Amino acid sequence: MKRLAPILIALLFFCILPCFAQNANKRLILKDGSYQVVSQYQVVGDRVRYKSAERGGEWEELPKDLIDWPATEKWNKEHEPGALAAAEAAREKAEQNDAAEIDKEEAAERASERARMPVVSPGLKLPDESGVWVLDTFHGTPELVRLVQSNGDLNKDLGHNVLKAAINPMGGSKQLIQLDGDRAKIQLHVNQPELYVSLDVNDDDSAPDDALKVDTHGASSKVKDKNNYSSPTSRYVIVRVQARRNLRVVAAVNISMLGKVSHSENIVETTTQILPGKHWMKVVPREPLSFGEYALMEVLSPQEVNLDVWDFGVNPTAPENKNTLSPIQPTR
């Protein structure tokens, strides 16, 4: 048994040796596309001497001009010991960089979505739409309700119409705004609601064709005004609406007081906050609202107000509003 051990070691050595030799093999690539597998080669003058790995390692020769040297050097460099591992590592690094760029893009998209659709209550987001929404609570469940602008026979658009009027301190008690019906379609169940006004971005400096400017004498004309959209510079107040038979009115005397700082029992001041991303403005009354009818009014400047108001009522016993948005419960 001891005599067989050296023989077995020698056989094992000769079996492994070709594997190591093969790992060190190179190629001489010829210009006709064929190649020679060699264990080594050397350039001697205009000849190339090489040992073929396929024919027992004897020295052979061929003209130097027959070799495609760029292709030969490229293949041998790519197949050097460790070259494949380095190439794989480089590929993995490139994939990681690509994944990181994708992650950045996805993170930016998610941040933009959070700005356009902020969370106002657990599981409840504002929609990616323009307009005014109010956070209500019905039977303990938060709900988002859309407020629609109202102003007589003005076209009811779900966006943001602007019907301007100059604040006239001499306007007296003349009825300036009349709203159809003795109560608003939207009745809130909380006395200090949170209202959210979308801040529209308009690339065109001109107002839409149906934007109107109205003076206190009743004359109206179309204007081109880039500020006819919700703007962070606008101020919002809540005006108490007087209920009459089959209609509600906001008197001109109330409108005239919007340009003043003095307190009025018919005007509820609000606090405003521009949400991150500047897509939404949060408007909250500074004091609780009592039972009754109201209108959210936009004060465009100390001299102008938007007569196209968002009307609503406060009635804790009213039925649930239609077409509300409710919280989305997370899946388990």
One Martini backbone bead per residue (centre of mass of N, CA, C, O) as a GRO file, in nm:
protein
  332
    1MET     BB    1   0.057   0.063  -0.020
    2LYS     BB    2   0.307   0.247   0.003
    3ARG     BB    3   0.389   0.211  -0.302
    4LEU     BB    4   0.121   0.352  -0.424
    5ALA     BB    5   0.125   0.645  -0.332
    6PRO     BB    6   0.322   0.785  -0.538
    7ILE     BB    7   0.158   0.707  -0.788
    8LEU     BB    8  -0.105   0.858  -0.715
    9ILE     BB    9   0.018   1.141  -0.694
   10ALA     BB   10   0.122   1.155  -0.986
   11LEU     BB   11  -0.150   1.121  -1.126
   12LEU     BB   12  -0.287   1.366  -0.997
   13PHE     BB   13  -0.089   1.577  -1.108
   14PHE     BB   14  -0.137   1.513  -1.419
   15CYS     BB   15  -0.446   1.586  -1.408
   16ILE     BB   16  -0.421   1.887  -1.305
   17LEU     BB   17  -0.219   2.034  -1.496
   18PRO     BB   18  -0.404   2.090  -1.749
   19CYS     BB   19  -0.587   2.286  -1.604
   20PHE     BB   20  -0.372   2.506  -1.551
   21ALA     BB   21  -0.288   2.536  -1.846
   22GLN     BB   22  -0.564   2.622  -1.959
   23ASN     BB   23  -0.585   2.885  -1.792
   24ALA     BB   24  -0.312   2.999  -1.956
   25ASN     BB   25  -0.429   3.020  -2.214
   26LYS     BB   26  -0.416   3.136  -2.550
   27ARG     BB   27  -0.459   3.356  -2.838
   28LEU     BB   28  -0.424   3.338  -3.196
   29ILE     BB   29  -0.557   3.567  -3.410
   30LEU     BB   30  -0.662   3.562  -3.722
   31LYS     BB   31  -0.760   3.737  -4.008
   32ASP     BB   32  -0.965   3.489  -4.093
   33GLY     BB   33  -1.078   3.403  -3.777
   34SER     BB   34  -0.888   3.222  -3.678
   35TYR     BB   35  -0.716   3.002  -3.429
   36GLN     BB   36  -0.466   2.964  -3.166
   37VAL     BB   37  -0.389   2.750  -2.909
   38VAL     BB   38  -0.175   2.875  -2.649
   39SER     BB   39   0.075   2.888  -2.398
   40GLN     BB   40   0.287   3.043  -2.588
   41TYR     BB   41   0.459   3.350  -2.710
   42GLN     BB   42   0.679   3.493  -2.973
   43VAL     BB   43   0.855   3.762  -3.119
   44VAL     BB   44   1.053   3.706  -3.427
   45GLY     BB   45   1.048   3.943  -3.603
   46ASP     BB   46   0.835   3.812  -3.866
   47ARG     BB   47   0.779   3.604  -3.637
   48VAL     BB   48   0.584   3.344  -3.468
   49ARG     BB   49   0.631   3.183  -3.169
   50TYR     BB   50   0.472   2.868  -3.065
   51LYS     BB   51   0.267   2.680  -2.832
   52SER     BB   52   0.067   2.426  -2.868
   53ALA     BB   53  -0.214   2.308  -2.680
   54GLU     BB   54  -0.308   2.077  -2.907
   55ARG     BB   55   0.014   1.960  -2.993
   56GLY     BB   56   0.209   1.923  -2.723
   57GLY     BB   57   0.401   2.195  -2.718
   58GLU     BB   58   0.528   2.267  -2.979
   59TRP     BB   59   0.718   2.449  -3.175
   60GLU     BB   60   0.598   2.719  -3.377
   61GLU     BB   61   0.523   2.889  -3.695
   62LEU     BB   62   0.438   3.229  -3.812
   63PRO     BB   63   0.342   3.496  -3.959
   64LYS     BB   64   0.288   3.808  -3.830
   65ASP     BB   65   0.074   3.919  -4.050
   66LEU     BB   66  -0.160   3.701  -3.971
   67ILE     BB   67  -0.215   3.866  -3.723
   68ASP     BB   68  -0.472   3.984  -3.505
   69TRP     BB   69  -0.379   4.191  -3.265
   70PRO     BB   70  -0.626   4.333  -3.141
   71ALA     BB   71  -0.789   4.070  -3.098
   72THR     BB   72  -0.580   3.922  -2.928
   73GLU     BB   73  -0.554   4.128  -2.694
   74LYS     BB   74  -0.849   4.136  -2.615
   75TRP     BB   75  -0.896   3.840  -2.544
   76ASN     BB   76  -0.661   3.805  -2.336
   77LYS     BB   77  -0.760   4.026  -2.143
   78GLU     BB   78  -1.051   3.907  -2.089
   79HIS     BB   79  -0.889   3.608  -2.003
   80GLU     BB   80  -0.770   3.675  -1.758
   81PRO     BB   81  -0.699   3.629  -1.450
   82GLY     BB   82  -0.992   3.786  -1.311
   83ALA     BB   83  -1.155   3.928  -1.544
   84LEU     BB   84  -1.439   3.810  -1.505
   85ALA     BB   85  -1.478   3.911  -1.217
   86ALA     BB   86  -1.442   4.211  -1.285
   87ALA     BB   87  -1.675   4.228  -1.490
   88GLU     BB   88  -1.896   4.139  -1.291
   89ALA     BB   89  -1.850   4.368  -1.089
   90ALA     BB   90  -1.907   4.598  -1.291
   91ARG     BB   91  -2.194   4.510  -1.359
   92GLU     BB   92  -2.308   4.524  -1.072
   93LYS     BB   93  -2.244   4.823  -1.030
   94ALA     BB   94  -2.417   4.927  -1.264
   95GLU     BB   95  -2.683   4.813  -1.155
   96GLN     BB   96  -2.675   4.971  -0.889
   97ASN     BB   97  -2.676   5.251  -1.019
   98ASP     BB   98  -2.940   5.214  -1.169
   99ALA     BB   99  -3.109   5.156  -0.915
  100ALA     BB  100  -3.048   5.427  -0.778
  101GLU     BB  101  -3.177   5.603  -0.997
  102ILE     BB  102  -3.455   5.478  -0.975
  103ASP     BB  103  -3.495   5.547  -0.677
  104LYS     BB  104  -3.482   5.852  -0.717
  105GLU     BB  105  -3.722   5.874  -0.909
  106GLU     BB  106  -3.928   5.741  -0.720
  107ALA     BB  107  -3.890   5.941  -0.488
  108ALA     BB  108  -3.975   6.191  -0.652
  109GLU     BB  109  -4.257   6.087  -0.721
  110ARG     BB  110  -4.353   6.049  -0.429
  111ALA     BB  111  -4.312   6.343  -0.344
  112SER     BB  112  -4.503   6.463  -0.556
  113GLU     BB  113  -4.753   6.305  -0.462
  114ARG     BB  114  -4.757   6.416  -0.170
  115ALA     BB  115  -4.800   6.709  -0.264
  116ARG     BB  116  -5.067   6.653  -0.432
  117MET     BB  117  -5.146   6.409  -0.197
  118PRO     BB  118  -5.215   6.478   0.095
  119VAL     BB  119  -5.244   6.400   0.426
  120VAL     BB  120  -5.540   6.468   0.647
  121SER     BB  121  -5.587   6.164   0.729
  122PRO     BB  122  -5.598   5.859   0.814
  123GLY     BB  123  -5.619   5.729   0.484
  124LEU     BB  124  -5.645   6.044   0.378
  125LYS     BB  125  -5.653   6.202   0.062
  126LEU     BB  126  -5.595   6.423  -0.160
  127PRO     BB  127  -5.670   6.491  -0.465
  128ASP     BB  128  -5.557   6.518  -0.810
  129GLU     BB  129  -5.715   6.814  -0.791
  130SER     BB  130  -5.906   7.075  -0.841
  131GLY     BB  131  -6.009   7.298  -0.584
  132VAL     BB  132  -6.242   7.247  -0.307
  133TRP     BB  133  -6.187   7.105   0.017
  134VAL     BB  134  -6.345   6.929   0.295
  135LEU     BB  135  -6.314   6.836   0.634
  136ASP     BB  136  -6.515   6.588   0.759
  137THR     BB  137  -6.753   6.442   1.009
  138PHE     BB  138  -6.921   6.117   1.010
  139HIS     BB  139  -6.971   5.920   1.258
  140GLY     BB  140  -6.637   5.933   1.305
  141THR     BB  141  -6.580   5.983   0.992
  142PRO     BB  142  -6.370   6.087   0.773
  143GLU     BB  143  -6.428   6.344   0.512
  144LEU     BB  144  -6.428   6.437   0.172
  145VAL     BB  145  -6.552   6.748   0.040
  146ARG     BB  146  -6.683   6.905  -0.231
  147LEU     BB  147  -6.668   7.235  -0.339
  148VAL     BB  148  -6.889   7.452  -0.509
  149GLN     BB  149  -6.926   7.706  -0.698
  150SER     BB  150  -7.133   8.009  -0.637
  151ASN     BB  151  -7.327   8.234  -0.880
  152GLY     BB  152  -7.598   8.199  -0.982
  153ASP     BB  153  -7.565   8.186  -1.345
  154LEU     BB  154  -7.299   8.080  -1.327
  155ASN     BB  155  -7.084   7.871  -1.435
  156LYS     BB  156  -7.046   7.543  -1.312
  157ASP     BB  157  -6.732   7.485  -1.196
  158LEU     BB  158  -6.480   7.270  -1.057
  159GLY     BB  159  -6.293   7.487  -1.033
  160HIS     BB  160  -6.169   7.834  -1.073
  161ASN     BB  161  -6.351   8.099  -1.048
  162VAL     BB  162  -6.360   8.457  -1.148
  163LEU     BB  163  -6.550   8.721  -0.981
  164LYS     BB  164  -6.520   9.048  -0.985
  165ALA     BB  165  -6.506   9.303  -0.714
  166ALA     BB  166  -6.534   9.599  -0.579
  167ILE     BB  167  -6.472   9.751  -0.290
  168ASN     BB  168  -6.761   9.919  -0.133
  169PRO     BB  169  -6.819  10.122   0.137
  170MET     BB  170  -7.102  10.243  -0.010
  171GLY     BB  171  -7.298   9.986  -0.058
  172GLY     BB  172  -7.446   9.901   0.172
  173SER     BB  173  -7.736   9.665   0.164
  174LYS     BB  174  -7.689   9.557  -0.097
  175GLN     BB  175  -7.736   9.291  -0.296
  176LEU     BB  176  -7.462   9.101  -0.431
  177ILE     BB  177  -7.530   8.798  -0.341
  178GLN     BB  178  -7.698   8.514  -0.492
  179LEU     BB  179  -7.833   8.207  -0.369
  180ASP     BB  180  -7.964   7.922  -0.430
  181GLY     BB  181  -8.151   7.856  -0.191
  182ASP     BB  182  -8.178   7.800   0.169
  183ARG     BB  183  -7.943   7.584   0.114
  184ALA     BB  184  -7.680   7.400   0.103
  185LYS     BB  185  -7.567   7.102  -0.019
  186ILE     BB  186  -7.342   7.140   0.190
  187GLN     BB  187  -7.320   6.966   0.507
  188LEU     BB  188  -7.171   7.008   0.804
  189HIS     BB  189  -7.054   6.834   1.125
  190VAL     BB  190  -6.853   7.067   1.182
  191ASN     BB  191  -6.724   7.380   1.342
  192GLN     BB  192  -6.399   7.328   1.234
  193PRO     BB  193  -6.309   7.322   0.941
  194GLU     BB  194  -6.107   7.192   0.674
  195LEU     BB  195  -5.970   7.374   0.408
  196TYR     BB  196  -5.884   7.303   0.054
  197VAL     BB  197  -5.679   7.483  -0.175
  198SER     BB  198  -5.595   7.489  -0.488
  199LEU     BB  199  -5.286   7.563  -0.663
  200ASP     BB  200  -5.281   7.681  -0.953
  201VAL     BB  201  -5.102   7.621  -1.264
  202ASN     BB  202  -5.025   7.876  -1.510
  203ASP     BB  203  -4.849   7.926  -1.809
  204ASP     BB  204  -5.050   8.134  -1.881
  205ASP     BB  205  -5.099   8.485  -1.856
  206SER     BB  206  -5.387   8.423  -1.925
  207ALA     BB  207  -5.707   8.416  -1.907
  208PRO     BB  208  -5.986   8.287  -1.944
  209ASP     BB  209  -6.256   8.364  -2.143
  210ASP     BB  210  -6.466   8.349  -1.873
  211ALA     BB  211  -6.341   8.582  -1.744
  212LEU     BB  212  -6.454   8.823  -1.499
  213LYS     BB  213  -6.535   9.174  -1.454
  214VAL     BB  214  -6.691   9.342  -1.177
  215ASP     BB  215  -6.875   9.607  -1.098
  216THR     BB  216  -7.093   9.803  -0.895
  217HIS     BB  217  -7.271   9.878  -1.172
  218GLY     BB  218  -7.286   9.590  -1.351
  219ALA     BB  219  -7.051   9.594  -1.519
  220SER     BB  220  -6.888   9.393  -1.776
  221SER     BB  221  -6.566   9.229  -1.848
  222LYS     BB  222  -6.314   9.106  -2.016
  223VAL     BB  223  -6.007   8.958  -1.903
  224LYS     BB  224  -5.641   8.971  -1.861
  225ASP     BB  225  -5.548   8.761  -1.583
  226LYS     BB  226  -5.307   8.577  -1.410
  227ASN     BB  227  -5.476   8.598  -1.115
  228ASN     BB  228  -5.729   8.385  -1.189
  229TYR     BB  229  -5.604   8.215  -0.948
  230SER     BB  230  -5.496   8.037  -0.720
  231SER     BB  231  -5.325   8.201  -0.448
  232PRO     BB  232  -5.103   8.263  -0.190
  233THR     BB  233  -5.204   8.580  -0.183
  234SER     BB  234  -5.462   8.502  -0.096
  235ARG     BB  235  -5.758   8.564   0.090
  236TYR     BB  236  -5.959   8.397   0.342
  237VAL     BB  237  -6.310   8.397   0.410
  238ILE     BB  238  -6.597   8.372   0.625
  239VAL     BB  239  -6.938   8.410   0.536
  240ARG     BB  240  -7.233   8.498   0.641
  241VAL     BB  241  -7.552   8.381   0.547
  242GLN     BB  242  -7.860   8.496   0.437
  243ALA     BB  243  -8.173   8.370   0.484
  244ARG     BB  244  -8.422   8.318   0.247
  245ARG     BB  245  -8.658   8.277   0.025
  246ASN     BB  246  -8.502   8.052  -0.185
  247LEU     BB  247  -8.246   8.210  -0.059
  248ARG     BB  248  -7.913   8.359  -0.054
  249VAL     BB  249  -7.718   8.623   0.106
  250VAL     BB  250  -7.467   8.880   0.035
  251ALA     BB  251  -7.390   9.166   0.149
  252ALA     BB  252  -7.222   9.453   0.069
  253VAL     BB  253  -7.137   9.530   0.357
  254ASN     BB  254  -6.965   9.277   0.394
  255ILE     BB  255  -6.771   9.326   0.163
  256SER     BB  256  -6.659   9.606   0.257
  257MET     BB  257  -6.524   9.478   0.528
  258LEU     BB  258  -6.282   9.313   0.401
  259GLY     BB  259  -6.082   9.575   0.385
  260LYS     BB  260  -6.082   9.548   0.686
  261VAL     BB  261  -5.981   9.491   1.029
  262SER     BB  262  -6.232   9.491   1.151
  263HIS     BB  263  -6.478   9.351   1.324
  264SER     BB  264  -6.724   9.094   1.226
  265GLU     BB  265  -7.003   8.889   1.269
  266ASN     BB  266  -7.009   8.808   0.941
  267ILE     BB  267  -6.693   8.756   0.981
  268VAL     BB  268  -6.451   8.493   0.938
  269GLU     BB  269  -6.157   8.437   1.022
  270THR     BB  270  -5.844   8.302   0.897
  271THR     BB  271  -5.617   8.039   0.861
  272THR     BB  272  -5.311   7.984   0.679
  273GLN     BB  273  -5.154   7.708   0.478
  274ILE     BB  274  -4.878   7.599   0.308
  275LEU     BB  275  -4.813   7.320   0.167
  276PRO     BB  276  -4.606   7.101   0.075
  277GLY     BB  277  -4.535   7.199  -0.270
  278LYS     BB  278  -4.764   7.421  -0.333
  279HIS     BB  279  -5.072   7.286  -0.395
  280TRP     BB  280  -5.181   7.376  -0.102
  281MET     BB  281  -5.440   7.533   0.100
  282LYS     BB  282  -5.499   7.590   0.437
  283VAL     BB  283  -5.829   7.645   0.585
  284VAL     BB  284  -5.914   7.800   0.906
  285PRO     BB  285  -6.111   7.884   1.143
  286ARG     BB  286  -6.066   8.080   1.433
  287GLU     BB  287  -6.368   7.996   1.484
  288PRO     BB  288  -6.637   7.858   1.556
  289LEU     BB  289  -6.919   7.734   1.397
  290SER     BB  290  -7.234   7.788   1.368
  291PHE     BB  291  -7.536   7.742   1.298
  292GLY     BB  292  -7.550   7.751   0.931
  293GLU     BB  293  -7.465   7.977   0.672
  294TYR     BB  294  -7.196   7.975   0.418
  295ALA     BB  295  -6.894   8.142   0.278
  296LEU     BB  296  -6.621   8.118   0.073
  297MET     BB  297  -6.388   8.390   0.039
  298GLU     BB  298  -6.195   8.571  -0.196
  299VAL     BB  299  -5.920   8.788  -0.141
  300LEU     BB  300  -5.728   8.945  -0.377
  301SER     BB  301  -5.751   9.235  -0.243
  302PRO     BB  302  -5.819   9.533  -0.086
  303GLN     BB  303  -6.023   9.586  -0.361
  304GLU     BB  304  -6.079   9.266  -0.411
  305VAL     BB  305  -6.321   9.014  -0.499
  306ASN     BB  306  -6.464   8.692  -0.510
  307LEU     BB  307  -6.798   8.614  -0.605
  308ASP     BB  308  -6.715   8.315  -0.637
  309VAL     BB  309  -6.835   8.094  -0.417
  310TRP     BB  310  -6.822   7.869  -0.129
  311ASP     BB  311  -7.085   7.682  -0.020
  312PHE     BB  312  -7.212   7.620   0.322
  313GLY     BB  313  -7.302   7.420   0.600
  314VAL     BB  314  -7.399   7.389   0.956
  315ASN     BB  315  -7.509   7.045   1.047
  316PRO     BB  316  -7.504   6.778   1.262
  317THR     BB  317  -7.800   6.646   1.152
  318ALA     BB  318  -7.722   6.589   0.884
  319PRO     BB  319  -7.677   6.419   0.628
  320GLU     BB  320  -7.487   6.265   0.423
  321ASN     BB  321  -7.278   6.325   0.191
  322LYS     BB  322  -7.206   6.316  -0.135
  323ASN     BB  323  -6.927   6.205  -0.283
  324THR     BB  324  -6.718   6.098  -0.088
  325LEU     BB  325  -6.408   6.069   0.087
  326SER     BB  326  -6.253   5.789   0.223
  327PRO     BB  327  -6.078   5.593   0.399
  328ILE     BB  328  -5.800   5.380   0.356
  329GLN     BB  329  -5.751   5.064   0.439
  330PRO     BB  330  -5.514   4.870   0.537
  331THR     BB  331  -5.360   4.594   0.446
  332ARG     BB  332  -5.290   4.255   0.594
   0.00000   0.00000   0.00000
